PDB file of C-alpha atoms in Angstrom:
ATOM      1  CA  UNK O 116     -62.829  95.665 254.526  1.00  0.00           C
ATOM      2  CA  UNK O 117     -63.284  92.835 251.789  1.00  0.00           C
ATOM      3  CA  UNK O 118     -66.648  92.343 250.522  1.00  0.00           C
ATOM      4  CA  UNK O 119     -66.938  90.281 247.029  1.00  0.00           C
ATOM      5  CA  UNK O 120     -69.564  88.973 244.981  1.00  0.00           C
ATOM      6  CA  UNK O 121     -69.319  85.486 243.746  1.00  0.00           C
ATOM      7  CA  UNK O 122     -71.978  82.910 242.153  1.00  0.00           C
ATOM      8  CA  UNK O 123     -73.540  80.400 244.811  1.00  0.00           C
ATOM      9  CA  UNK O 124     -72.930  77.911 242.592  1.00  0.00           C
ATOM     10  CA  UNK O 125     -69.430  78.340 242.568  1.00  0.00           C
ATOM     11  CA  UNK O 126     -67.239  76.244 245.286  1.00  0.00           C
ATOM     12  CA  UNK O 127     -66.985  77.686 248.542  1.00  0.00           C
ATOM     13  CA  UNK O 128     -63.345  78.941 249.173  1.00  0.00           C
ATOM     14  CA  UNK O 129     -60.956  79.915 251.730  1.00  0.00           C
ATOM     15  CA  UNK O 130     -61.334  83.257 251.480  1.00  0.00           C
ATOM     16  CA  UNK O 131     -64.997  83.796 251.182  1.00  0.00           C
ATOM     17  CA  UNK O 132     -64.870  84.393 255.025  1.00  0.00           C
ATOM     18  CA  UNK O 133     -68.708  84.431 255.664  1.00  0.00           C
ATOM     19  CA  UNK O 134     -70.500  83.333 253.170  1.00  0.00           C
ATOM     20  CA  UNK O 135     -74.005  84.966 252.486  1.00  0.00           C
ATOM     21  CA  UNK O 136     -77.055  84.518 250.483  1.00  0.00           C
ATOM     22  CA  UNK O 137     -78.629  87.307 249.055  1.00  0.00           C
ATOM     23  CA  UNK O 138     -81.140  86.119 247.101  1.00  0.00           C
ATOM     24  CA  UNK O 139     -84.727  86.155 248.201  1.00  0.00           C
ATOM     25  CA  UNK O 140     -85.206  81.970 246.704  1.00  0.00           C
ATOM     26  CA  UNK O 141     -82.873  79.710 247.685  1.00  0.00           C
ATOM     27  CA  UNK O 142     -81.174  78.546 244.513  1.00  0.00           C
ATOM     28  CA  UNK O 143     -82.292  75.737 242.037  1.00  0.00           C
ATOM     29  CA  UNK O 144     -81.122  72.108 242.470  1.00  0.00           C
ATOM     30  CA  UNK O 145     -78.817  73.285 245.108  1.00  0.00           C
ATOM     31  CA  UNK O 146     -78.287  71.592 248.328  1.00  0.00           C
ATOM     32  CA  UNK O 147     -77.630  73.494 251.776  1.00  0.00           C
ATOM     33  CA  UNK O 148     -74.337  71.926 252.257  1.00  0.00           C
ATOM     34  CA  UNK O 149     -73.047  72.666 248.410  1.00  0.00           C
ATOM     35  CA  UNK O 150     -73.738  76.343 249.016  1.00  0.00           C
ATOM     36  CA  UNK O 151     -71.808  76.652 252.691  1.00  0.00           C
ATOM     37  CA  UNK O 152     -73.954  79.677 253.056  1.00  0.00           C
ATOM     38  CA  UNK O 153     -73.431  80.960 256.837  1.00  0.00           C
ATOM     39  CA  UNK O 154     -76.333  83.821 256.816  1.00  0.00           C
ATOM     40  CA  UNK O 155     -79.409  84.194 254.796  1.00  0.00           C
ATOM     41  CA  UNK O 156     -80.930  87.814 255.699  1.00  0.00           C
ATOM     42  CA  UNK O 157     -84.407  87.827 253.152  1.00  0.00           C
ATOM     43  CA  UNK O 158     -84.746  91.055 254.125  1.00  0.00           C
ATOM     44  CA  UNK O 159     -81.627  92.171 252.327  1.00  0.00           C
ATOM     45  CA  UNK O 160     -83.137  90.777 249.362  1.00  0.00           C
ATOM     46  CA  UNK O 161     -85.567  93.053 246.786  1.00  0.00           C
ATOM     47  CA  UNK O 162     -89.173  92.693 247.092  1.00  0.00           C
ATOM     48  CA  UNK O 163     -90.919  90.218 244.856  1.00  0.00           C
ATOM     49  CA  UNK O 164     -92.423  93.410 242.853  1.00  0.00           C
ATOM     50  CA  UNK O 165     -88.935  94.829 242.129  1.00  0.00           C
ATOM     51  CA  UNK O 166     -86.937  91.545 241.023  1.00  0.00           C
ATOM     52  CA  UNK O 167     -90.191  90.849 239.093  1.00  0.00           C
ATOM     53  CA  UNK O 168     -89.768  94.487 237.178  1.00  0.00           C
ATOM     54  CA  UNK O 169     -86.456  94.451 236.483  1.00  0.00           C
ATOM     55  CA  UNK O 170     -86.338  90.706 235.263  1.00  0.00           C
ATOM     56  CA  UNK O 171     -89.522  91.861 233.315  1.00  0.00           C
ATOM     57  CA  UNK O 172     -86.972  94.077 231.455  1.00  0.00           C
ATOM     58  CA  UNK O 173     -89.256  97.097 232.079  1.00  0.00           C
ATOM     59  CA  UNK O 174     -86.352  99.355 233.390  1.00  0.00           C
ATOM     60  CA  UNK O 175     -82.216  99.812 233.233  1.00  0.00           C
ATOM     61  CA  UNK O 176     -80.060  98.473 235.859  1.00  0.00           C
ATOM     62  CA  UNK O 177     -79.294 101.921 237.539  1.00  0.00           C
ATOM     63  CA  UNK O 178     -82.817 102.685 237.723  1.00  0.00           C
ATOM     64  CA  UNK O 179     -83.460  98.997 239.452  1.00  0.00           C
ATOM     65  CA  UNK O 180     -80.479  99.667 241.822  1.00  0.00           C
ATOM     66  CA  UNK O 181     -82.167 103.395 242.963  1.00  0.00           C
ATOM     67  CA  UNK O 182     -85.050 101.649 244.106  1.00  0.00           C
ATOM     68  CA  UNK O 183     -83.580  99.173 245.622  1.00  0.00           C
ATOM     69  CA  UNK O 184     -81.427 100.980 247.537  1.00  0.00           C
ATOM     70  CA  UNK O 185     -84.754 102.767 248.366  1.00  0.00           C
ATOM     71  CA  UNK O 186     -86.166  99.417 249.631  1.00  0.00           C
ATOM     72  CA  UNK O 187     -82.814  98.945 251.502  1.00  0.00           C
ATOM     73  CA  UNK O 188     -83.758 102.355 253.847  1.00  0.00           C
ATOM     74  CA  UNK O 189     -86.180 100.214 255.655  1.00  0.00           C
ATOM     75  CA  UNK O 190     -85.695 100.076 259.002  1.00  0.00           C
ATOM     76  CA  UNK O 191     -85.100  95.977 259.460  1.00  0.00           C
ATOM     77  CA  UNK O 192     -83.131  95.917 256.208  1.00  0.00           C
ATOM     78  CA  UNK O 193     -80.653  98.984 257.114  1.00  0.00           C
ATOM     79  CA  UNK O 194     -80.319  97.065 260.253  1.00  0.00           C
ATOM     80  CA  UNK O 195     -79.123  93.756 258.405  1.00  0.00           C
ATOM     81  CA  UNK O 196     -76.844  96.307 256.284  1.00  0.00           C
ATOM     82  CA  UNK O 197     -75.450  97.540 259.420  1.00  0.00           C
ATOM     83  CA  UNK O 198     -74.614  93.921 260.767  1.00  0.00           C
ATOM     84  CA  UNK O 199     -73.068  92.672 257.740  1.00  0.00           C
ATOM     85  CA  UNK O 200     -71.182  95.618 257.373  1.00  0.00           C
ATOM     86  CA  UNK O 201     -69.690  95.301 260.945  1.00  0.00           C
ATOM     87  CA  UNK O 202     -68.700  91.557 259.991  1.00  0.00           C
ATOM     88  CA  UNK O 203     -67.102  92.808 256.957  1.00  0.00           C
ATOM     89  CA  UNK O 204     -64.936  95.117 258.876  1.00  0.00           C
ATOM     90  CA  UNK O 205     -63.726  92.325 261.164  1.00  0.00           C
ATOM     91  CA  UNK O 206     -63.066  89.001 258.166  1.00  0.00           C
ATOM     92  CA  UNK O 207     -63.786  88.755 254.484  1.00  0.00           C
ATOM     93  CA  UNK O 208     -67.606  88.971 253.243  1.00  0.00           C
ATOM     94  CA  UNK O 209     -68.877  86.932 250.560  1.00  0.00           C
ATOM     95  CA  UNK O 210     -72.388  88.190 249.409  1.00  0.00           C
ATOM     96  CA  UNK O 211     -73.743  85.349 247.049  1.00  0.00           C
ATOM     97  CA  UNK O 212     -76.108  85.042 244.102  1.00  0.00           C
ATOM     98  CA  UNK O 213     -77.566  82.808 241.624  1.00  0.00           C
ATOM     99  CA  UNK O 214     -77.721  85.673 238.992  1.00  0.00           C
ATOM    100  CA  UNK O 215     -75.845  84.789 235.935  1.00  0.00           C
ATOM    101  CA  UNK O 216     -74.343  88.186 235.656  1.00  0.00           C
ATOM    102  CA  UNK O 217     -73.789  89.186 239.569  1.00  0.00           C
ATOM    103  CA  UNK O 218     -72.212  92.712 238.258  1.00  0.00           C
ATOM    104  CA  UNK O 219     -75.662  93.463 237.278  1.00  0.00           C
ATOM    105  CA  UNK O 220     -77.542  92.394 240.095  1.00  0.00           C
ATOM    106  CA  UNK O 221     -78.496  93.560 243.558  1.00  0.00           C
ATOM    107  CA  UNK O 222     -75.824  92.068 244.949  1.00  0.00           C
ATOM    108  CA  UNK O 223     -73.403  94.779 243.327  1.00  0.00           C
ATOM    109  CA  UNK O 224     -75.180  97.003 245.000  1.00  0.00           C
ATOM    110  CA  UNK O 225     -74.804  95.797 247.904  1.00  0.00           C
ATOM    111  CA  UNK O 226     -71.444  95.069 247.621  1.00  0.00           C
ATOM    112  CA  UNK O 227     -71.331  98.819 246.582  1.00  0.00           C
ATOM    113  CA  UNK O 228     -73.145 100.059 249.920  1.00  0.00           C
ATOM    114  CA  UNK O 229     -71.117  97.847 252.390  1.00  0.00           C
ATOM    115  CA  UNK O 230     -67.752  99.650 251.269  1.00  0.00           C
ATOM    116  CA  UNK O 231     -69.175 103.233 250.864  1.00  0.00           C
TER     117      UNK O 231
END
C-alpha cells in the first residue's frame, strides 16, 4: 500500500497514482487542471470549527489530530476512509494539501490511518 502526502501545488507526477484533495477549500489561485486532483471527499476534511482552532493556535498538533480522528468516526467520513483505503491497496494514493507544513496537518493523519 503507498499512500503519500505531497503539496497541491506541487506538479502532478507519475507516481501520485490518484491524486486527492483533502482540504475542505479548494486552494488559492489554483486552477482545476494545475492540481490533476481525481477525488475531492469534503467529508474527509476537518470541520470548519476544528481547522479554525488549531490554526487559531489554541491547541498542539497531537491534540488537533485526536479530535480529528474523532470527527473521522462519523459514519459518511469512515466510509470515504474505507474507499480510499481500498484504492490505496490496489495503485499509489496521493492525499494532497495546501498546508505549508503537510507533516503537521490532517493530512498526516490521514496518511497515518490509511496504512494502520
Amino acid at each position: 500500500m503507498t499512500v503519500r502526502v505531497r503539496r497541491v501545488y506541487e506538479s502532478p507526477e507519475p507516481q501520485d497514482g490518484v491524486r486527492v484533495l483533502v482540504d475542505r477549500l479548494w486552494p488559492r489561485g489554483l486552477s482545476k487542471e494545475a492540481a490533476a486532483v481525481d477525488e475531492w471527499p469534503k467529508a474527509l476534511t476537518p470541520s470548519t470549527e476544528l481547522r479554525r482552532w488549531y490554526h487559531a493556535g489554541e491547541g498542539s498538533y497531537e491534540e488537533f489530530a485526536r479530535r480529528y480522528e474523532a470527527e473521522l468516526a462519523s459514519p459518511e467520513a469512515a466510509e470515504l476512509l474505507d474507499r480510499v483505503r481500498e484504492s490505496a491497496a490496489k495503485e499509489p494514493v496521493t492525499l494532497l494539501t495546501s498546508a505549508k507544513a503537510p507533516e503537521q496537518s490532517h493530512a498526516a493523519v490521514l496518511a497515518r490511518l490509511l496504512q494502520d
